[in-house]
Coordinates of C-alpha atoms in Angstrom, one line a residue:
Chain K
M394 CA -40.0 -36.3 -68.4
L395 CA -39.6 -32.8 -66.6
F396 CA -36.0 -32.9 -65.1
L397 CA -34.3 -33.5 -68.0
F398 CA -35.2 -29.4 -69.4
V399 CA -33.9 -28.4 -65.9
A400 CA -30.1 -27.1 -66.5
L401 CA -28.0 -28.8 -63.4
P402 CA -25.6 -26.4 -61.9
A403 CA -22.8 -28.5 -63.5
A404 CA -19.0 -27.1 -61.6
A405 CA -16.4 -26.7 -64.6
Q406 CA -15.0 -29.8 -65.7
H407 CA -11.9 -29.7 -67.1
L408 CA -10.5 -33.3 -67.9
E409 CA -8.0 -32.6 -70.3
D410 CA -4.7 -33.3 -68.3
R411 CA -6.0 -34.2 -64.8
L412 CA -3.1 -35.4 -62.4
A413 CA -3.3 -38.6 -60.3
D414 CA -1.8 -37.0 -57.1
P415 CA -5.2 -35.6 -56.0
A416 CA -3.8 -33.5 -53.8
Q417 CA -2.2 -31.5 -56.5
E418 CA -4.5 -31.6 -58.6
A419 CA -6.6 -29.6 -56.1
R420 CA -4.1 -26.9 -55.8
A421 CA -3.8 -26.6 -59.5
R422 CA -7.6 -26.1 -59.4
E423 CA -7.2 -24.1 -56.4
L424 CA -4.4 -21.4 -58.1
S425 CA -6.6 -21.9 -61.6
R426 CA -9.7 -20.4 -60.0
E427 CA -7.1 -17.2 -58.6
L428 CA -5.9 -16.7 -62.2
R429 CA -7.6 -14.4 -64.4
C430 CA -8.8 -15.9 -68.2
L431 CA -7.2 -12.5 -69.9
V432 CA -9.4 -14.0 -73.5
C433 CA -13.2 -13.7 -71.4
Q434 CA -12.0 -10.7 -68.9
N435 CA -14.0 -11.3 -65.9
Q436 CA -13.6 -15.7 -65.6
S437 CA -10.4 -17.4 -64.0
I438 CA -9.2 -19.3 -65.9
E439 CA -10.7 -22.7 -64.2
D440 CA -14.0 -21.2 -65.3
S441 CA -13.3 -20.4 -68.6
N442 CA -13.9 -23.1 -72.0
A443 CA -11.2 -20.5 -74.3
P444 CA -7.9 -21.5 -75.5
L445 CA -6.2 -19.5 -73.8
A446 CA -7.1 -20.5 -71.4
R447 CA -6.6 -24.1 -71.6
D448 CA -3.0 -23.8 -72.5
L449 CA -2.8 -21.9 -69.5
R450 CA -4.2 -24.3 -66.8
H451 CA -2.0 -26.8 -68.3
I452 CA 1.2 -24.4 -67.7
V453 CA -0.7 -24.1 -63.8
R454 CA -0.3 -27.6 -63.4
E455 CA 3.1 -28.3 -65.2
R456 CA 4.3 -25.4 -62.5
V457 CA 2.5 -27.4 -59.7
V458 CA 4.3 -30.9 -60.6
A459 CA 7.3 -29.2 -61.3
G460 CA 6.7 -28.9 -57.4
D461 CA 6.9 -24.7 -57.3
S462 CA 5.4 -22.7 -54.6
D463 CA 1.5 -21.0 -54.8
K464 CA 3.5 -17.7 -55.0
A465 CA 5.9 -18.9 -57.7
V466 CA 3.5 -20.1 -60.6
L467 CA 1.3 -17.3 -59.6
D468 CA 4.9 -15.3 -59.8
Y469 CA 5.1 -16.9 -63.3
L470 CA 1.6 -15.9 -65.0
V471 CA 2.6 -12.1 -63.5
Q472 CA 6.1 -12.0 -64.6
R473 CA 4.3 -12.4 -68.6
Y474 CA 0.7 -10.7 -68.5
G475 CA 1.3 -8.8 -65.0
E476 CA -0.8 -8.0 -62.0
W477 CA -3.9 -7.9 -63.9
V478 CA -3.7 -11.8 -64.3
L479 CA -4.4 -12.0 -60.4
L480 CA -8.3 -12.0 -60.2
K481 CA -7.6 -11.2 -56.4
P482 CA -5.0 -7.4 -56.6
R483 CA -2.3 -7.9 -54.4
F484 CA -1.3 -6.2 -51.5
N485 CA 1.3 -3.4 -52.0
A486 CA 1.9 0.5 -52.4
R487 CA 0.3 0.6 -55.7
T488 CA -2.9 -1.5 -54.5
L489 CA -3.1 0.7 -50.8
L490 CA -5.9 2.5 -51.7
L491 CA -8.2 -0.2 -53.1
W492 CA -7.3 -2.7 -50.2
L493 CA -8.4 0.4 -46.9
G494 CA -11.0 1.8 -49.3
P495 CA -13.6 0.6 -47.5
A496 CA -12.1 0.6 -44.4
L497 CA -11.2 4.3 -44.7
L498 CA -15.0 5.4 -46.0
L499 CA -16.5 3.3 -43.4
I500 CA -13.8 5.4 -40.4
L501 CA -15.1 9.1 -42.3
G502 CA -18.4 7.5 -42.8
G503 CA -19.3 6.8 -39.0
G504 CA -17.1 10.0 -37.9
I505 CA -20.0 11.6 -39.6
V506 CA -23.1 10.0 -38.6
F507 CA -20.8 10.1 -35.0
M508 CA -21.0 14.2 -34.9
L509 CA -24.3 14.8 -36.2
Y510 CA -25.2 12.1 -33.8
R511 CA -23.7 14.3 -31.3
R512 CA -24.8 17.7 -32.3
Q513 CA -28.7 16.6 -32.3
A514 CA -28.2 14.7 -28.5
R515 CA -27.0 18.0 -27.1
A516 CA -29.5 20.1 -29.1
Q517 CA -32.0 17.7 -27.4
G518 CA -30.4 18.4 -23.8
T519 CA -30.7 22.1 -23.6
P520 CA -34.2 22.5 -21.6
P521 CA -36.5 24.7 -24.1
A522 CA -37.0 28.7 -22.1
A523 CA -39.6 29.4 -19.6
L524 CA -42.8 30.7 -21.1
N525 CA -43.3 34.8 -20.5
V526 CA -46.6 35.9 -18.6
D527 CA -47.8 37.0 -22.2
E528 CA -47.3 33.6 -23.2
Q529 CA -48.3 31.7 -20.6
R530 CA -51.6 33.0 -20.1
R531 CA -52.1 32.4 -24.7
L532 CA -51.4 28.8 -23.5
D533 CA -53.9 28.4 -20.7
A534 CA -56.6 30.3 -23.0
L535 CA -55.6 27.8 -25.4
L536 CA -56.0 24.8 -22.8
R537 CA -59.4 26.5 -21.7
D538 CA -60.6 26.1 -25.6
D539 CA -59.7 23.0 -25.9
E540 CA -61.2 22.0 -22.1
A541 CA -64.9 23.9 -23.1
G542 CA -64.6 22.8 -27.0
K543 CA -65.1 19.6 -25.7
Chain W
M1212 CA -27.5 29.4 -48.6
R1213 CA -25.3 27.6 -46.8
L1214 CA -22.4 25.7 -48.3
T1215 CA -22.0 22.6 -47.0
Y1216 CA -25.9 22.0 -49.5
L1217 CA -22.9 22.4 -52.0
V1218 CA -20.9 19.1 -51.1
P1219 CA -23.8 16.1 -52.7
L1220 CA -23.8 18.0 -55.9
A1221 CA -19.7 18.5 -55.6
L1222 CA -19.4 14.8 -55.0
F1223 CA -21.8 14.2 -57.9
V1224 CA -19.8 15.6 -59.9
V1225 CA -16.3 13.8 -59.0
I1226 CA -18.0 10.5 -59.3
G1227 CA -19.1 11.4 -62.8
I1228 CA -16.2 12.6 -64.2
G1229 CA -14.6 9.6 -62.4
L1230 CA -17.1 7.2 -64.3
A1231 CA -17.3 9.4 -67.2
I1232 CA -13.7 8.7 -68.1
G1233 CA -13.7 5.4 -66.5
L1234 CA -16.5 4.8 -70.2
T1235 CA -13.4 6.3 -72.2
L1236 CA -11.0 2.9 -71.4
N1237 CA -10.9 -0.2 -73.7
P1238 CA -10.9 -3.2 -70.6
R1239 CA -9.5 -4.9 -73.4
E1240 CA -6.3 -3.0 -73.6
I1241 CA -3.8 -4.7 -71.2
P1242 CA -1.2 -2.7 -69.9
S1243 CA 2.0 -5.5 -71.2
A1244 CA 3.9 -6.2 -68.4
L1245 CA 7.2 -7.6 -70.7
I1246 CA 7.4 -3.3 -71.9
G1247 CA 11.7 -2.8 -71.0
K1248 CA 12.1 -5.7 -70.5
P1249 CA 14.4 -7.6 -72.5
V1250 CA 11.7 -10.6 -75.0
P1251 CA 11.7 -13.9 -73.1
E1252 CA 14.0 -16.9 -73.8
F1253 CA 13.2 -18.8 -77.0
S1254 CA 14.0 -20.3 -80.2
L1255 CA 11.1 -22.1 -83.1
P1256 CA 11.8 -23.8 -86.9
P1257 CA 10.5 -22.0 -89.4
V1258 CA 7.2 -22.5 -90.6
Q1259 CA 7.3 -25.3 -93.2
G1260 CA 8.4 -24.1 -96.9
R1261 CA 10.9 -20.8 -95.2
D1262 CA 14.0 -21.0 -94.5
H1263 CA 14.1 -18.5 -91.4
G1264 CA 13.4 -20.0 -87.8
L1265 CA 13.1 -16.7 -85.1
S1266 CA 14.8 -16.9 -81.7
T1267 CA 16.0 -14.5 -78.7
A1268 CA 19.2 -13.7 -80.7
D1269 CA 17.4 -12.9 -84.0
L1270 CA 16.2 -10.3 -81.6
K1271 CA 19.5 -8.8 -79.9
T1272 CA 21.3 -7.6 -83.3
G1273 CA 21.7 -3.7 -83.0
Q1274 CA 19.2 -2.6 -85.2
P1275 CA 15.5 -2.7 -84.2
S1276 CA 12.8 -5.2 -85.6
V1277 CA 8.9 -5.7 -84.9
V1278 CA 7.9 -8.9 -84.5
N1279 CA 4.4 -9.1 -85.2
V1280 CA 2.2 -12.6 -83.5
F1281 CA 0.0 -14.1 -85.9
A1282 CA -2.2 -16.7 -87.9
S1283 CA -4.4 -18.3 -90.4
W1284 CA -6.8 -18.4 -89.2
C1285 CA -7.4 -15.2 -86.7
V1286 CA -9.2 -13.0 -89.1
P1287 CA -8.5 -9.6 -88.5
C1288 CA -5.1 -11.1 -89.1
R1289 CA -6.1 -10.4 -92.3
V1290 CA -7.1 -7.3 -92.2
E1291 CA -4.4 -5.7 -90.8
H1292 CA -2.4 -7.4 -93.6
P1293 CA -1.7 -5.0 -95.8
L1294 CA -0.6 -2.6 -93.8
I1295 CA 2.5 -5.0 -92.7
M1296 CA 3.2 -4.9 -96.5
A1297 CA 3.5 -1.1 -96.6
L1298 CA 5.3 -1.8 -93.3
K1299 CA 7.8 -3.7 -95.1
R1300 CA 7.7 -1.3 -98.2
D1301 CA 9.3 1.6 -96.1
N1302 CA 12.1 -0.6 -95.4
L1303 CA 12.1 0.8 -91.6
A1304 CA 13.4 -2.2 -89.9
P1305 CA 13.0 -6.1 -90.9
I1306 CA 9.6 -7.7 -89.2
H1307 CA 9.1 -10.6 -88.3
G1308 CA 6.5 -13.6 -87.7
L1309 CA 5.5 -15.4 -85.1
N1310 CA 2.8 -17.2 -86.2
Y1311 CA 0.7 -18.8 -83.2
K1312 CA -0.7 -21.9 -83.2
D1313 CA -1.2 -22.3 -86.6
D1314 CA -1.6 -25.1 -89.4
P1315 CA 1.4 -25.7 -91.5
A1316 CA -0.4 -26.3 -94.4
D1317 CA -2.6 -23.2 -94.1
V1318 CA -0.2 -20.8 -92.9
V1319 CA 2.4 -21.0 -96.0
K1320 CA -1.2 -21.5 -98.1
W1321 CA -1.8 -17.6 -96.7
L1322 CA 1.3 -16.8 -96.5
N1323 CA 1.7 -17.3 -100.3
Q1324 CA -1.5 -16.0 -100.9
L1325 CA -2.0 -12.6 -99.6
G1326 CA 2.4 -12.2 -100.0
D1327 CA 5.0 -12.2 -97.2
P1328 CA 5.9 -9.5 -95.8
F1329 CA 8.4 -11.8 -92.9
T1330 CA 12.4 -11.3 -93.2
R1331 CA 12.4 -14.5 -90.0
T1332 CA 9.1 -16.4 -89.0
G1333 CA 9.0 -18.8 -86.7
A1334 CA 6.5 -21.5 -86.2
D1335 CA 4.5 -21.5 -82.3
R1336 CA 2.5 -25.0 -82.6
N1337 CA 1.7 -25.1 -79.5
G1338 CA 1.6 -22.2 -78.9
R1339 CA 3.9 -21.6 -75.5
V1340 CA 6.5 -18.9 -76.7
G1341 CA 3.0 -16.8 -77.5
I1342 CA 2.4 -16.8 -73.6
D1343 CA 5.6 -15.8 -72.9
W1344 CA 5.8 -13.1 -74.6
G1345 CA 2.5 -12.5 -72.9
V1346 CA 0.6 -13.1 -75.9
Y1347 CA -4.0 -13.0 -75.3
G1348 CA -5.1 -12.0 -78.5
V1349 CA -4.2 -12.3 -82.1
P1350 CA -2.8 -10.6 -83.9
E1351 CA -0.7 -8.9 -81.5
T1352 CA 2.8 -6.4 -82.6
F1353 CA 5.5 -5.8 -80.7
V1354 CA 7.9 -2.8 -81.4
V1355 CA 11.9 -4.4 -80.3
D1356 CA 14.8 -2.4 -79.6
G1357 CA 19.0 -3.1 -81.5
N1358 CA 19.2 -4.5 -78.1
G1359 CA 16.2 -7.3 -77.6
Q1360 CA 14.4 -4.8 -75.5
I1361 CA 10.3 -4.2 -75.9
V1362 CA 9.8 -1.1 -76.8
C1363 CA 5.9 -1.1 -77.6
K1364 CA 3.2 -4.3 -78.0
H1365 CA 0.7 -2.9 -80.3
V1366 CA -2.6 -5.3 -79.5
G1367 CA -5.7 -6.1 -82.5
P1368 CA -5.0 -5.3 -85.7
L1369 CA -3.0 -2.7 -87.0
M1370 CA -5.1 0.8 -88.1
Q1371 CA -3.1 3.0 -90.3
H1372 CA -3.6 5.4 -87.4
D1373 CA -1.4 2.8 -84.9
L1374 CA 1.5 2.9 -88.0
D1375 CA 1.4 6.9 -88.8
T1376 CA 1.6 7.6 -84.7
K1377 CA 2.7 4.9 -82.8
I1378 CA 5.2 2.5 -85.1
R1379 CA 6.4 4.1 -88.0
P1380 CA 7.5 7.9 -85.7
L1381 CA 8.9 4.9 -83.4
L1382 CA 11.0 3.1 -85.1
Q1383 CA 12.5 6.5 -86.9
D1384 CA 13.7 7.4 -83.7
L1385 CA 15.3 4.1 -82.5
A1386 CA 17.0 4.2 -85.9
A1387 CA 18.0 7.8 -84.8
G1388 CA 19.0 6.6 -81.6
R1389 CA 16.8 9.1 -80.0
A1390 CA 14.6 9.1 -77.2
S1391 CA 11.1 8.9 -78.9
K1392 CA 8.2 10.7 -76.8
V1393 CA 5.9 7.7 -79.3
K1394 CA 3.7 6.3 -75.7
C1395 CA 2.9 2.9 -76.2

């Protein structure tokens, strides 16, 4: 009985116009997952229930059936809505910083850590200066007191 | 104090300013891929009871025009409608309607009731032409120059401010044939 109230993690299945060929259908779904729904912006058109998303899924299926390559299908929508419809931005001059940014930050951070580490290691590698006569005498006295205190 | 102590503060300020700018941007406004491009190839029949449909050739007459994407089911369209009527009275350019995914009977009622500002009105029943125009939210308003190039796109209902600062000056510039400083 309790199970009736458990929300099942239902995979979004839009049955409106499934393609007869399973391979084509799989490709259409794969492509739909890469395209942004322009109404509910952080969902893919595969996940969205918006009417526009449904229309766009329909177009994706049409293009797949027409024999377009994956890139041609995506280009079709990029022409109309801009690169923004792609959930995964393409690698080009404008997105260079976006794609390489994390690696650059990692190199930068790693460099800083490495330098700090080296500086510390060098500091530790130098032996402390020897005690002068006064210091030695004080140390001896302290140690003696310590012994006596026990 | 050593200068390196200021590095975290400087970083904080830079990141803070960047995020503050980000907060003022509107994520609903997607830069149109079609600005500066010719209008898509299309041909739409008129809405029921009207004589003039809308096609690519109607936007390449040498005269600038405005294309308003609207639907009777769209509430913001009703909000902006009086302003479209006002723009019509200015007589700066013909205004064409692109009726997006609408019921033929509803749109006729809508136009008869509220007034019809459109010179031509194409009925896009299944929304395919809308997608060719990159429409993702109704209403949208496009300004097209005499050669059929899309010059400006406004997403969402037009406000008085948009008419005064964008659409009207742009149409005046286009009519005078001078380069426009209006940002779209």
